[in-house]
Amino acid sequence: MTEHGRSRWRLVLISSPLQGHMTPMLQLGSYLHSRGFPITIVHSELNRPDPSNHPDFVFFSLPNNLSGTGVSSGIIQFLQALNDNCRPHLEKHLIQIINTQKETSEKESIVIIYDNLMFFAGSLAGDLGLPSIILRSSCAAFLPAYRIIPQLHLEGRFPIQGNNSRTPSIQIQRSTF
């Protein structure tokens, strides 16, 4: 295990259950594990990873209580419910680890690496005094879109309510590089 002073680092990776988010997190975990870091993968019950594919990782499932709340109810509502429901379970788990370490001579410094869609992890890490790193698994084109979504929402143009001809289209200007 990679050591820092007298304590070891334990990396806790928290991924969104949405397609395209878990794979980069597991790849990062595999790379970091190859460098000697112990890895804990925290995931929701939705789209859970297969632990047999990563036998050296510790997997911790967060009950998400999402019955009745799906992506079809709106991505913002879905992500908020996911974050609200997962936070107390991770908080309890991390506090238990921290308290258990107080009773032993072997210490592990916990570092939280979390998917930007699992924003509760950043605030929880701050509340517990743990370092945290955000992993954005989105492509570079997502950032400009992410910035404009609130404006489109205020203008009533997002989310699109149907495919009729009166729905305003978003004009994208081409620029030459």
mmCIF file of C-alpha atoms in Angstrom:
data_model
loop_
_atom_site.group_PDB
_atom_site.id
_atom_site.type_symbol
_atom_site.label_atom_id
_atom_site.label_comp_id
_atom_site.label_asym_id
_atom_site.label_seq_id
_atom_site.Cartn_x
_atom_site.Cartn_y
_atom_site.Cartn_z
ATOM 1 C CA MET A 1 0.000 0.000 0.000
ATOM 2 C CA THR A 2 1.223 3.447 -0.782
ATOM 3 C CA GLU A 3 2.279 5.218 2.378
ATOM 4 C CA HIS A 4 2.389 8.862 3.310
ATOM 5 C CA GLY A 5 4.450 9.356 6.425
ATOM 6 C CA ARG A 6 3.136 6.808 8.913
ATOM 7 C CA SER A 7 -0.287 6.412 7.355
ATOM 8 C CA ARG A 8 -1.462 4.722 4.176
ATOM 9 C CA TRP A 9 -3.752 6.187 1.544
ATOM 10 C CA ARG A 10 -7.094 4.552 0.827
ATOM 11 C CA LEU A 11 -8.780 5.857 -2.296
ATOM 12 C CA VAL A 12 -12.573 5.857 -2.248
ATOM 13 C CA LEU A 13 -13.951 6.192 -5.788
ATOM 14 C CA ILE A 14 -17.595 7.202 -6.160
ATOM 15 C CA SER A 15 -19.187 6.900 -9.587
ATOM 16 C CA SER A 16 -22.471 7.930 -11.080
ATOM 17 C CA PRO A 17 -24.591 4.961 -12.186
ATOM 18 C CA LEU A 18 -25.225 6.532 -15.595
ATOM 19 C CA GLN A 19 -23.776 4.790 -18.629
ATOM 20 C CA GLY A 20 -20.306 6.019 -19.474
ATOM 21 C CA HIS A 21 -19.404 7.048 -15.925
ATOM 22 C CA MET A 22 -18.608 3.764 -14.167
ATOM 23 C CA THR A 23 -16.129 2.483 -16.777
ATOM 24 C CA PRO A 24 -13.729 5.467 -16.533
ATOM 25 C CA MET A 25 -13.888 5.282 -12.736
ATOM 26 C CA LEU A 26 -13.037 1.569 -12.754
ATOM 27 C CA GLN A 27 -10.205 2.216 -15.230
ATOM 28 C CA LEU A 28 -8.832 4.941 -12.950
ATOM 29 C CA GLY A 29 -9.145 2.568 -9.999
ATOM 30 C CA SER A 30 -7.254 -0.150 -11.884
ATOM 31 C CA TYR A 31 -4.450 2.240 -12.739
ATOM 32 C CA LEU A 32 -4.179 3.595 -9.193
ATOM 33 C CA HIS A 33 -4.303 0.070 -7.771
ATOM 34 C CA SER A 34 -1.395 -0.893 -10.040
ATOM 35 C CA ARG A 35 0.514 1.942 -8.338
ATOM 36 C CA GLY A 36 -0.101 0.397 -4.921
ATOM 37 C CA PHE A 37 -3.208 2.206 -3.717
ATOM 38 C CA PRO A 38 -6.005 0.231 -2.058
ATOM 39 C CA ILE A 39 -9.274 1.011 -3.832
ATOM 40 C CA THR A 40 -12.832 1.130 -2.545
ATOM 41 C CA ILE A 41 -15.534 1.534 -5.181
ATOM 42 C CA VAL A 42 -18.706 3.150 -3.863
ATOM 43 C CA HIS A 43 -21.701 2.739 -6.133
ATOM 44 C CA SER A 44 -25.457 2.998 -6.061
ATOM 45 C CA GLU A 45 -27.678 -0.039 -6.462
ATOM 46 C CA LEU A 46 -28.579 1.147 -9.957
ATOM 47 C CA ASN A 47 -26.258 -0.277 -12.653
ATOM 48 C CA ARG A 48 -23.899 -1.764 -10.103
ATOM 49 C CA PRO A 49 -20.494 -3.012 -11.286
ATOM 50 C CA ASP A 50 -19.479 -6.666 -11.203
ATOM 51 C CA PRO A 51 -17.016 -7.130 -8.311
ATOM 52 C CA SER A 52 -15.648 -10.330 -9.863
ATOM 53 C CA ASN A 53 -14.040 -8.204 -12.598
ATOM 54 C CA HIS A 54 -11.990 -6.349 -9.960
ATOM 55 C CA PRO A 55 -11.238 -8.850 -7.180
ATOM 56 C CA ASP A 56 -8.672 -6.576 -5.486
ATOM 57 C CA PHE A 57 -11.168 -3.752 -4.958
ATOM 58 C CA VAL A 58 -13.514 -3.327 -2.036
ATOM 59 C CA PHE A 59 -17.066 -2.602 -3.220
ATOM 60 C CA PHE A 60 -19.572 -0.713 -1.117
ATOM 61 C CA SER A 61 -23.160 -0.406 -2.336
ATOM 62 C CA LEU A 62 -25.242 2.641 -1.445
ATOM 63 C CA PRO A 63 -28.988 2.084 -1.171
ATOM 64 C CA ASN A 64 -30.448 4.749 -3.434
ATOM 65 C CA ASN A 65 -34.188 4.349 -2.742
ATOM 66 C CA LEU A 66 -35.048 5.497 -6.253
ATOM 67 C CA SER A 67 -38.343 3.670 -6.612
ATOM 68 C CA GLY A 68 -40.580 5.901 -8.674
ATOM 69 C CA THR A 69 -37.741 8.288 -9.526
ATOM 70 C CA GLY A 70 -36.155 7.510 -12.847
ATOM 71 C CA VAL A 71 -34.322 9.473 -15.471
ATOM 72 C CA SER A 72 -37.688 9.810 -17.242
ATOM 73 C CA SER A 73 -38.857 12.094 -14.412
ATOM 74 C CA GLY A 74 -36.113 14.511 -15.409
ATOM 75 C CA ILE A 75 -32.369 14.274 -15.112
ATOM 76 C CA ILE A 76 -32.121 17.085 -12.554
ATOM 77 C CA GLN A 77 -34.737 15.485 -10.268
ATOM 78 C CA PHE A 78 -33.131 12.079 -10.729
ATOM 79 C CA LEU A 79 -29.625 13.303 -9.841
ATOM 80 C CA GLN A 80 -30.898 15.282 -6.854
ATOM 81 C CA ALA A 81 -32.770 12.246 -5.505
ATOM 82 C CA LEU A 82 -29.744 10.023 -6.116
ATOM 83 C CA ASN A 83 -27.434 12.426 -4.250
ATOM 84 C CA ASP A 84 -29.898 13.025 -1.411
ATOM 85 C CA ASN A 85 -30.502 9.302 -0.913
ATOM 86 C CA CYS A 86 -26.876 8.143 -1.137
ATOM 87 C CA ARG A 87 -25.261 10.750 1.114
ATOM 88 C CA PRO A 88 -26.405 9.468 4.544
ATOM 89 C CA HIS A 89 -25.264 5.918 3.766
ATOM 90 C CA LEU A 90 -21.789 6.985 2.675
ATOM 91 C CA GLU A 91 -21.499 9.383 5.606
ATOM 92 C CA LYS A 92 -22.305 6.579 8.054
ATOM 93 C CA HIS A 93 -19.802 4.262 6.358
ATOM 94 C CA LEU A 94 -16.964 6.822 6.337
ATOM 95 C CA ILE A 95 -17.553 7.812 9.965
ATOM 96 C CA GLN A 96 -17.445 4.133 10.903
ATOM 97 C CA ILE A 97 -14.073 3.740 9.110
ATOM 98 C CA ILE A 98 -12.683 6.891 10.741
ATOM 99 C CA ASN A 99 -13.814 5.782 14.218
ATOM 100 C CA THR A 100 -12.440 2.264 13.734
ATOM 101 C CA GLN A 101 -9.053 3.704 12.737
ATOM 102 C CA LYS A 102 -8.872 5.679 15.976
ATOM 103 C CA GLU A 103 -8.735 2.351 17.824
ATOM 104 C CA THR A 104 -5.923 0.815 15.740
ATOM 105 C CA SER A 105 -2.270 1.628 15.208
ATOM 106 C CA GLU A 106 -2.553 1.266 11.424
ATOM 107 C CA LYS A 107 -3.946 4.442 9.930
ATOM 108 C CA GLU A 108 -5.300 5.011 6.444
ATOM 109 C CA SER A 109 -5.766 8.487 5.069
ATOM 110 C CA ILE A 110 -8.956 8.468 3.037
ATOM 111 C CA VAL A 111 -9.092 10.382 -0.248
ATOM 112 C CA ILE A 112 -12.429 10.725 -2.024
ATOM 113 C CA ILE A 113 -12.408 10.691 -5.847
ATOM 114 C CA TYR A 114 -15.899 11.304 -7.129
ATOM 115 C CA ASP A 115 -17.858 11.698 -10.323
ATOM 116 C CA ASN A 116 -19.063 15.273 -10.750
ATOM 117 C CA LEU A 117 -22.669 14.030 -10.940
ATOM 118 C CA MET A 118 -22.301 12.607 -7.429
ATOM 119 C CA PHE A 119 -21.818 16.082 -5.971
ATOM 120 C CA PHE A 120 -22.830 15.021 -2.457
ATOM 121 C CA ALA A 121 -19.429 13.330 -2.126
ATOM 122 C CA GLY A 122 -17.542 16.619 -2.378
ATOM 123 C CA SER A 123 -19.580 18.328 0.303
ATOM 124 C CA LEU A 124 -19.412 15.222 2.507
ATOM 125 C CA ALA A 125 -15.627 15.065 2.140
ATOM 126 C CA GLY A 126 -15.425 18.733 3.147
ATOM 127 C CA ASP A 127 -17.688 18.139 6.159
ATOM 128 C CA LEU A 128 -15.476 15.241 7.310
ATOM 129 C CA GLY A 129 -12.199 17.044 6.568
ATOM 130 C CA LEU A 130 -11.178 14.562 3.871
ATOM 131 C CA PRO A 131 -9.376 15.537 0.668
ATOM 132 C CA SER A 132 -11.390 15.084 -2.513
ATOM 133 C CA ILE A 133 -10.861 15.098 -6.265
ATOM 134 C CA ILE A 134 -13.521 15.460 -8.958
ATOM 135 C CA LEU A 135 -13.428 13.126 -11.965
ATOM 136 C CA ARG A 136 -15.302 14.420 -14.980
ATOM 137 C CA SER A 137 -15.879 11.519 -17.332
ATOM 138 C CA SER A 138 -17.699 13.713 -19.830
ATOM 139 C CA CYS A 139 -16.200 14.770 -23.106
ATOM 140 C CA ALA A 140 -14.842 18.287 -23.538
ATOM 141 C CA ALA A 141 -17.933 19.325 -25.511
ATOM 142 C CA PHE A 142 -20.085 18.753 -22.433
ATOM 143 C CA LEU A 143 -18.703 21.755 -20.516
ATOM 144 C CA PRO A 144 -20.132 24.456 -22.836
ATOM 145 C CA ALA A 145 -23.455 22.594 -22.944
ATOM 146 C CA TYR A 146 -23.461 22.297 -19.159
ATOM 147 C CA ARG A 147 -22.970 26.039 -18.818
ATOM 148 C CA ILE A 148 -25.829 26.952 -21.156
ATOM 149 C CA ILE A 149 -28.453 24.549 -19.742
ATOM 150 C CA PRO A 150 -29.532 26.905 -16.894
ATOM 151 C CA GLN A 151 -30.014 29.738 -19.394
ATOM 152 C CA LEU A 152 -32.053 27.518 -21.717
ATOM 153 C CA HIS A 153 -34.125 26.373 -18.761
ATOM 154 C CA LEU A 154 -34.890 29.984 -17.751
ATOM 155 C CA GLU A 155 -35.926 30.758 -21.318
ATOM 156 C CA GLY A 156 -38.248 27.732 -21.325
ATOM 157 C CA ARG A 157 -36.279 26.004 -24.090
ATOM 158 C CA PHE A 158 -34.949 23.125 -21.962
ATOM 159 C CA PRO A 159 -36.016 20.437 -21.523
ATOM 160 C CA ILE A 160 -37.667 20.237 -24.907
ATOM 161 C CA GLN A 161 -41.321 19.376 -24.410
ATOM 162 C CA GLY A 162 -41.906 17.660 -27.726
ATOM 163 C CA ASN A 163 -40.927 17.503 -31.352
ATOM 164 C CA ASN A 164 -43.316 19.960 -32.907
ATOM 165 C CA SER A 165 -42.341 22.525 -35.489
ATOM 166 C CA ARG A 166 -42.880 25.432 -33.063
ATOM 167 C CA THR A 167 -40.098 24.291 -30.739
ATOM 168 C CA PRO A 168 -37.307 26.852 -31.088
ATOM 169 C CA SER A 169 -34.070 25.434 -32.308
ATOM 170 C CA ILE A 170 -30.733 26.298 -30.834
ATOM 171 C CA GLN A 171 -28.551 28.110 -33.331
ATOM 172 C CA ILE A 172 -24.890 27.221 -33.155
ATOM 173 C CA GLN A 173 -22.464 29.518 -34.861
ATOM 174 C CA ARG A 174 -19.582 27.936 -36.653
ATOM 175 C CA SER A 175 -16.236 29.456 -36.104
ATOM 176 C CA THR A 176 -13.104 28.897 -38.071
ATOM 177 C CA PHE A 177 -10.009 27.923 -36.212
#
